[in-house]
Amino acid sequence: MRNLIAALAGLIFGLGLILSGMSNPAKVQGFLDLAGQWDPSLALVMAGAIAAATPLFMLARRRERALLTHEPMSLPTSQRIDRQLLLGSVAFGIGWGLAGICPGPAIVAAGLGKVAILPFLLAMLVGMALHARMTGSRSPQ
Amino acid sequence: MQIDWQHFTPWSALAGGVLIGLSAGLFALLAGRIAGISGIVGGLFRIPMASSNHWRWAFVGGLIVAALIWRLTSSPPAFALSASLPQSIAAGLLVGLGTRYANGCTSGHGVCGLARFSVRSLAAVLAFMAAGFITVYLLRHVAA
């Protein structure tokens, strides 16, 4: 059941990424280019996503167990704002700006057959694997 | 700032965003988990390995099947990558490492975090958005 829900969630998520234009690096950079010809589309992607997700998260947060899998809820509780969070996010933002891609769209673009995305995607996976090696089992998530 | 009306796609952006939000919200409600792509993929490299990573592969499989369905049923979506090979590799490493240290990316902090009213996620979003704006500014208006 958990795997089926994950597959369907991934499917809907992926269709949303393609429909919204997030899988196009040029469009993402067009949004990040405030000083040039600015394409505000991605602000609407975020607005639509947050508007749709908020009521569902409000329902989810009231539960002790997930509605379909009946597993204990595994939602984050940390409110800590530390160096790891901020420096990690800044590093992510620099990479996001450089190429115009974040993790989900990289996978979807590969699925779309865009070979040009592969160096980014492989380097991203190497980065994630490096993090796992460096932090080992100390990483809680 | 000049708005690029030619490339502005408000309706498909909103509709695509709603699909992303529905997916993330339903995943939280039905499976009790965060649909954060960097966390889902990064968890596959965790040491020691989790006992069951099947759901992570299932989610990634769903993303790829979405792309395959799109290819079979619709016209190809616009795609243009301007980064050079060294830029792509540097960007990939930064995105991979950065999202794992920050415990989230545009989906985990941006969509799920803000939808949960998490202050921690808001700080992350402000940090990566600011870094993204500055990077593109330097790339297009200083270095160029």
Tab-separated table of C-alpha atoms in Angstrom:
chain	number	residue	atom	x	y	z
A	1	MET	CA	0.000	0.000	0.000
A	2	ARG	CA	2.791	2.394	0.936
A	3	ASN	CA	4.591	1.699	-2.341
A	4	LEU	CA	1.428	2.162	-4.390
A	5	ILE	CA	0.678	5.521	-2.758
A	6	ALA	CA	4.295	6.606	-3.275
A	7	ALA	CA	4.171	5.649	-6.966
A	8	LEU	CA	0.901	7.538	-7.517
A	9	ALA	CA	2.177	10.564	-5.588
A	10	GLY	CA	5.346	10.542	-7.709
A	11	LEU	CA	3.259	10.309	-10.870
A	12	ILE	CA	1.036	13.285	-9.979
A	13	PHE	CA	4.061	15.229	-8.729
A	14	GLY	CA	5.930	14.580	-11.992
A	15	LEU	CA	2.985	15.639	-14.161
A	16	GLY	CA	2.746	18.818	-12.082
A	17	LEU	CA	6.439	19.562	-12.575
A	18	ILE	CA	6.170	19.191	-16.353
A	19	LEU	CA	2.859	21.076	-16.707
A	20	SER	CA	4.102	23.944	-14.530
A	21	GLY	CA	7.300	24.437	-16.540
A	22	MET	CA	9.598	23.571	-13.628
A	23	SER	CA	11.265	20.882	-15.767
A	24	ASN	CA	12.562	23.599	-18.108
A	25	PRO	CA	15.803	25.130	-16.734
A	26	ALA	CA	15.374	28.235	-18.916
A	27	LYS	CA	12.015	28.957	-17.258
A	28	VAL	CA	13.437	28.537	-13.753
A	29	GLN	CA	16.308	30.899	-14.551
A	30	GLY	CA	13.783	33.298	-16.108
A	31	PHE	CA	12.081	33.431	-12.712
A	32	LEU	CA	15.374	33.917	-10.848
A	33	ASP	CA	16.413	36.756	-13.181
A	34	LEU	CA	14.842	39.690	-11.364
A	35	ALA	CA	17.048	42.244	-13.117
A	36	GLY	CA	16.284	41.011	-16.622
A	37	GLN	CA	13.113	39.908	-18.361
A	38	TRP	CA	11.350	38.429	-15.342
A	39	ASP	CA	8.998	35.458	-15.764
A	40	PRO	CA	6.814	35.335	-12.609
A	41	SER	CA	5.343	31.893	-13.454
A	42	LEU	CA	7.180	30.003	-10.709
A	43	ALA	CA	5.672	32.216	-8.025
A	44	LEU	CA	2.295	30.882	-9.188
A	45	VAL	CA	3.577	27.305	-9.116
A	46	MET	CA	4.522	27.803	-5.469
A	47	ALA	CA	1.251	29.583	-4.681
A	48	GLY	CA	-0.834	26.831	-6.294
A	49	ALA	CA	1.158	24.090	-4.594
A	50	ILE	CA	0.990	25.635	-1.125
A	51	ALA	CA	-2.721	26.439	-1.490
A	52	ALA	CA	-3.487	22.823	-2.430
A	53	ALA	CA	-1.184	21.266	0.168
A	54	THR	CA	-2.064	23.396	3.209
A	55	PRO	CA	-5.542	21.964	4.000
A	56	LEU	CA	-4.249	18.413	3.486
A	57	PHE	CA	-1.310	19.019	5.839
A	58	MET	CA	-3.708	20.471	8.425
A	59	LEU	CA	-5.642	17.202	8.306
A	60	ALA	CA	-2.426	15.162	8.324
A	61	ARG	CA	-0.987	16.927	11.356
A	62	ARG	CA	-4.013	16.028	13.492
A	63	ARG	CA	-3.463	12.338	12.918
A	64	GLU	CA	-1.283	9.901	14.814
A	65	ARG	CA	-1.327	7.338	12.045
A	66	ALA	CA	-1.429	7.750	8.281
A	67	LEU	CA	-4.917	7.421	6.783
A	68	LEU	CA	-4.199	4.568	4.351
A	69	THR	CA	-0.948	2.937	5.477
A	70	HIS	CA	-1.845	3.186	9.210
A	71	GLU	CA	1.855	3.721	9.904
A	72	PRO	CA	2.878	6.262	12.536
A	73	MET	CA	3.119	9.747	10.997
A	74	SER	CA	6.654	10.599	9.957
A	75	LEU	CA	6.393	14.381	9.577
A	76	PRO	CA	9.238	16.676	10.717
A	77	THR	CA	9.007	18.379	14.082
A	78	SER	CA	12.322	20.253	14.171
A	79	GLN	CA	12.140	24.044	14.310
A	80	ARG	CA	15.900	24.480	14.637
A	81	ILE	CA	17.440	27.085	12.348
A	82	ASP	CA	21.156	26.328	12.344
A	83	ARG	CA	24.244	26.674	10.173
A	84	GLN	CA	23.629	23.367	8.395
A	85	LEU	CA	20.178	24.500	7.326
A	86	LEU	CA	21.264	27.944	6.154
A	87	LEU	CA	24.613	27.051	4.527
A	88	GLY	CA	23.081	23.974	2.916
A	89	SER	CA	20.225	26.066	1.532
A	90	VAL	CA	22.617	28.729	0.218
A	91	ALA	CA	24.702	26.028	-1.525
A	92	PHE	CA	21.515	24.579	-2.994
A	93	GLY	CA	20.386	28.031	-4.149
A	94	ILE	CA	23.708	28.685	-5.909
A	95	GLY	CA	23.461	25.371	-7.764
A	96	TRP	CA	19.787	26.010	-8.535
A	97	GLY	CA	20.640	29.395	-10.043
A	98	LEU	CA	23.662	28.096	-11.970
A	99	ALA	CA	21.758	25.408	-13.835
A	100	GLY	CA	18.065	26.242	-13.278
A	101	ILE	CA	17.288	22.765	-11.934
A	102	CYS	CA	16.350	21.305	-8.566
A	103	PRO	CA	16.150	17.585	-7.683
A	104	GLY	CA	12.618	16.686	-8.865
A	105	PRO	CA	12.877	18.364	-12.278
A	106	ALA	CA	16.306	16.751	-12.840
A	107	ILE	CA	14.761	13.285	-12.551
A	108	VAL	CA	11.728	14.233	-14.649
A	109	ALA	CA	13.900	15.800	-17.378
A	110	ALA	CA	15.897	12.576	-17.572
A	111	GLY	CA	12.587	10.723	-17.985
A	112	LEU	CA	11.686	13.142	-20.781
A	113	GLY	CA	14.793	11.948	-22.577
A	114	LYS	CA	16.809	15.142	-22.097
A	115	VAL	CA	20.350	13.769	-22.237
A	116	ALA	CA	21.797	17.212	-21.449
A	117	ILE	CA	20.516	16.859	-17.883
A	118	LEU	CA	22.564	13.743	-17.111
A	119	PRO	CA	25.826	15.449	-15.950
A	120	PHE	CA	23.803	17.533	-13.467
A	121	LEU	CA	21.782	14.529	-12.317
A	122	LEU	CA	24.847	12.316	-11.810
A	123	ALA	CA	26.729	15.078	-9.974
A	124	MET	CA	23.670	15.616	-7.752
A	125	LEU	CA	23.565	11.916	-6.851
A	126	VAL	CA	27.315	11.997	-6.135
A	127	GLY	CA	26.734	14.996	-3.853
A	128	MET	CA	23.999	13.144	-1.981
A	129	ALA	CA	26.148	10.029	-1.653
A	130	LEU	CA	29.060	12.151	-0.379
A	131	HIS	CA	26.797	13.632	2.271
A	132	ALA	CA	25.747	10.152	3.379
A	133	ARG	CA	29.400	9.073	3.596
A	134	MET	CA	30.470	12.164	5.511
A	135	THR	CA	27.643	12.109	8.014
A	136	GLY	CA	27.191	8.330	8.218
A	137	SER	CA	24.598	7.080	10.627
A	138	ARG	CA	24.603	10.393	12.508
A	139	SER	CA	22.174	11.749	9.917
A	140	PRO	CA	18.693	11.469	11.396
A	141	GLN	CA	16.743	11.865	8.127
B	1	MET	CA	12.487	44.764	-13.452
B	2	GLN	CA	10.499	44.064	-16.602
B	3	ILE	CA	7.896	41.353	-16.723
B	4	ASP	CA	8.475	38.841	-19.494
B	5	TRP	CA	4.849	38.595	-20.688
B	6	GLN	CA	5.887	36.438	-23.640
B	7	HIS	CA	7.054	33.575	-21.418
B	8	PHE	CA	4.624	34.115	-18.523
B	9	THR	CA	2.319	31.070	-18.277
B	10	PRO	CA	0.017	31.775	-15.331
B	11	TRP	CA	-2.560	29.041	-15.903
B	12	SER	CA	-0.274	26.091	-16.536
B	13	ALA	CA	1.928	27.293	-13.656
B	14	LEU	CA	-1.037	27.411	-11.267
B	15	ALA	CA	-2.467	24.096	-12.464
B	16	GLY	CA	0.926	22.370	-12.286
B	17	GLY	CA	1.469	23.831	-8.836
B	18	VAL	CA	-1.904	22.503	-7.659
B	19	LEU	CA	-0.942	19.008	-8.863
B	20	ILE	CA	2.371	19.232	-6.973
B	21	GLY	CA	0.584	20.444	-3.827
B	22	LEU	CA	-2.104	17.762	-4.068
B	23	SER	CA	0.547	15.084	-4.431
B	24	ALA	CA	2.537	16.357	-1.435
B	25	GLY	CA	-0.542	16.893	0.739
B	26	LEU	CA	-2.088	13.518	-0.081
B	27	PHE	CA	1.228	11.752	0.492
B	28	ALA	CA	1.400	13.310	3.965
B	29	LEU	CA	-2.205	12.448	4.791
B	30	LEU	CA	-2.328	8.947	3.299
B	31	ALA	CA	1.240	7.744	3.945
B	32	GLY	CA	2.364	10.103	6.699
B	33	ARG	CA	5.500	11.199	4.888
B	34	ILE	CA	7.029	14.300	3.344
B	35	ALA	CA	7.142	14.340	-0.469
B	36	GLY	CA	10.527	16.042	-0.551
B	37	ILE	CA	12.498	14.846	-3.548
B	38	SER	CA	15.976	15.429	-2.113
B	39	GLY	CA	15.020	13.561	1.058
B	40	ILE	CA	13.412	10.687	-0.857
B	41	VAL	CA	16.376	10.258	-3.222
B	42	GLY	CA	19.053	11.101	-0.649
B	43	GLY	CA	17.609	8.499	1.719
B	44	LEU	CA	18.649	5.833	-0.772
B	45	PHE	CA	22.298	6.556	0.085
B	46	ARG	CA	21.811	6.543	3.837
B	47	ILE	CA	24.343	4.608	5.918
B	48	PRO	CA	23.314	2.172	7.287
B	49	MET	CA	20.770	1.377	4.593
B	50	ALA	CA	17.151	1.520	5.649
B	51	SER	CA	15.388	-1.837	5.883
B	52	SER	CA	12.955	-0.925	3.137
B	53	ASN	CA	13.631	1.657	0.487
B	54	HIS	CA	10.966	0.334	-1.860
B	55	TRP	CA	8.661	3.314	-1.394
B	56	ARG	CA	11.509	5.667	-2.338
B	57	TRP	CA	12.079	3.779	-5.585
B	58	ALA	CA	8.308	3.735	-6.172
B	59	PHE	CA	8.111	7.532	-5.829
B	60	VAL	CA	11.074	8.075	-8.190
B	61	GLY	CA	9.516	5.545	-10.572
B	62	GLY	CA	6.295	7.598	-10.510
B	63	LEU	CA	8.231	10.726	-11.490
B	64	ILE	CA	9.813	8.916	-14.430
B	65	VAL	CA	6.535	7.296	-15.527
B	66	ALA	CA	4.956	10.781	-15.498
B	67	ALA	CA	7.611	11.884	-17.992
B	68	LEU	CA	7.034	8.796	-20.145
B	69	ILE	CA	3.247	9.334	-20.137
B	70	TRP	CA	3.797	12.959	-21.128
B	71	ARG	CA	6.024	11.885	-24.027
B	72	LEU	CA	3.386	9.450	-25.291
B	73	THR	CA	0.372	11.720	-24.972
B	74	SER	CA	1.422	15.346	-25.340
B	75	SER	CA	3.701	17.566	-27.365
B	76	PRO	CA	7.238	17.741	-25.930
B	77	PRO	CA	7.537	20.362	-23.185
B	78	ALA	CA	9.933	23.282	-23.657
B	79	PHE	CA	13.413	22.502	-22.402
B	80	ALA	CA	16.590	24.559	-22.613
B	81	LEU	CA	19.671	24.100	-20.461
B	82	SER	CA	22.191	26.906	-20.817
B	83	ALA	CA	24.727	25.658	-18.248
B	84	SER	CA	28.043	24.389	-19.628
B	85	LEU	CA	29.327	20.938	-18.654
B	86	PRO	CA	31.534	22.256	-15.794
B	87	GLN	CA	28.659	24.471	-14.607
B	88	SER	CA	26.265	21.513	-14.698
B	89	ILE	CA	28.620	19.353	-12.644
B	90	ALA	CA	29.309	22.110	-10.113
B	91	ALA	CA	25.583	22.880	-9.865
B	92	GLY	CA	24.703	19.207	-9.401
B	93	LEU	CA	27.231	18.770	-6.590
B	94	LEU	CA	26.008	21.945	-4.868
B	95	VAL	CA	22.359	20.877	-5.177
B	96	GLY	CA	23.086	17.329	-3.969
B	97	LEU	CA	25.193	18.334	-0.981
B	98	GLY	CA	23.250	21.493	-0.132
B	99	THR	CA	19.799	19.919	-0.092
B	100	ARG	CA	21.024	17.055	2.102
B	101	TYR	CA	22.708	19.352	4.629
B	102	ALA	CA	19.607	21.553	4.657
B	103	ASN	CA	17.345	18.493	4.840
B	104	GLY	CA	15.174	19.682	1.987
B	105	CYS	CA	14.803	21.447	-1.325
B	106	THR	CA	12.070	23.280	-3.249
B	107	SER	CA	9.597	20.455	-2.536
B	108	GLY	CA	10.459	19.505	1.055
B	109	HIS	CA	10.993	23.011	2.429
B	110	GLY	CA	9.295	25.052	-0.308
B	111	VAL	CA	6.010	23.193	-0.703
B	112	CYS	CA	5.642	20.861	2.295
B	113	GLY	CA	7.423	23.116	4.797
B	114	LEU	CA	5.533	26.293	3.945
B	115	ALA	CA	2.240	24.364	3.821
B	116	ARG	CA	2.986	23.225	7.422
B	117	PHE	CA	3.797	26.836	8.445
B	118	SER	CA	7.305	25.696	9.459
B	119	VAL	CA	9.566	28.610	10.414
B	120	ARG	CA	12.619	26.398	9.813
B	121	SER	CA	11.466	25.760	6.241
B	122	LEU	CA	10.711	29.453	5.717
B	123	ALA	CA	14.319	30.240	6.682
B	124	ALA	CA	15.560	27.609	4.225
B	125	VAL	CA	13.342	28.943	1.422
B	126	LEU	CA	14.490	32.529	1.984
B	127	ALA	CA	18.130	31.361	1.965
B	128	PHE	CA	17.935	29.334	-1.249
B	129	MET	CA	15.765	31.875	-3.061
B	130	ALA	CA	18.161	34.703	-2.177
B	131	ALA	CA	21.142	32.591	-3.279
B	132	GLY	CA	19.342	31.699	-6.526
B	133	PHE	CA	18.459	35.335	-7.320
B	134	ILE	CA	22.027	36.494	-6.613
B	135	THR	CA	23.591	33.661	-8.628
B	136	VAL	CA	21.497	34.400	-11.718
B	137	TYR	CA	22.188	38.119	-11.310
B	138	LEU	CA	25.949	37.474	-11.257
B	139	LEU	CA	25.682	34.981	-14.111
B	140	ARG	CA	23.643	37.166	-16.455
B	141	HIS	CA	24.411	40.745	-15.525
B	142	VAL	CA	27.951	40.731	-14.113
B	143	ALA	CA	29.877	37.807	-15.591
B	144	ALA	CA	28.267	38.075	-19.025
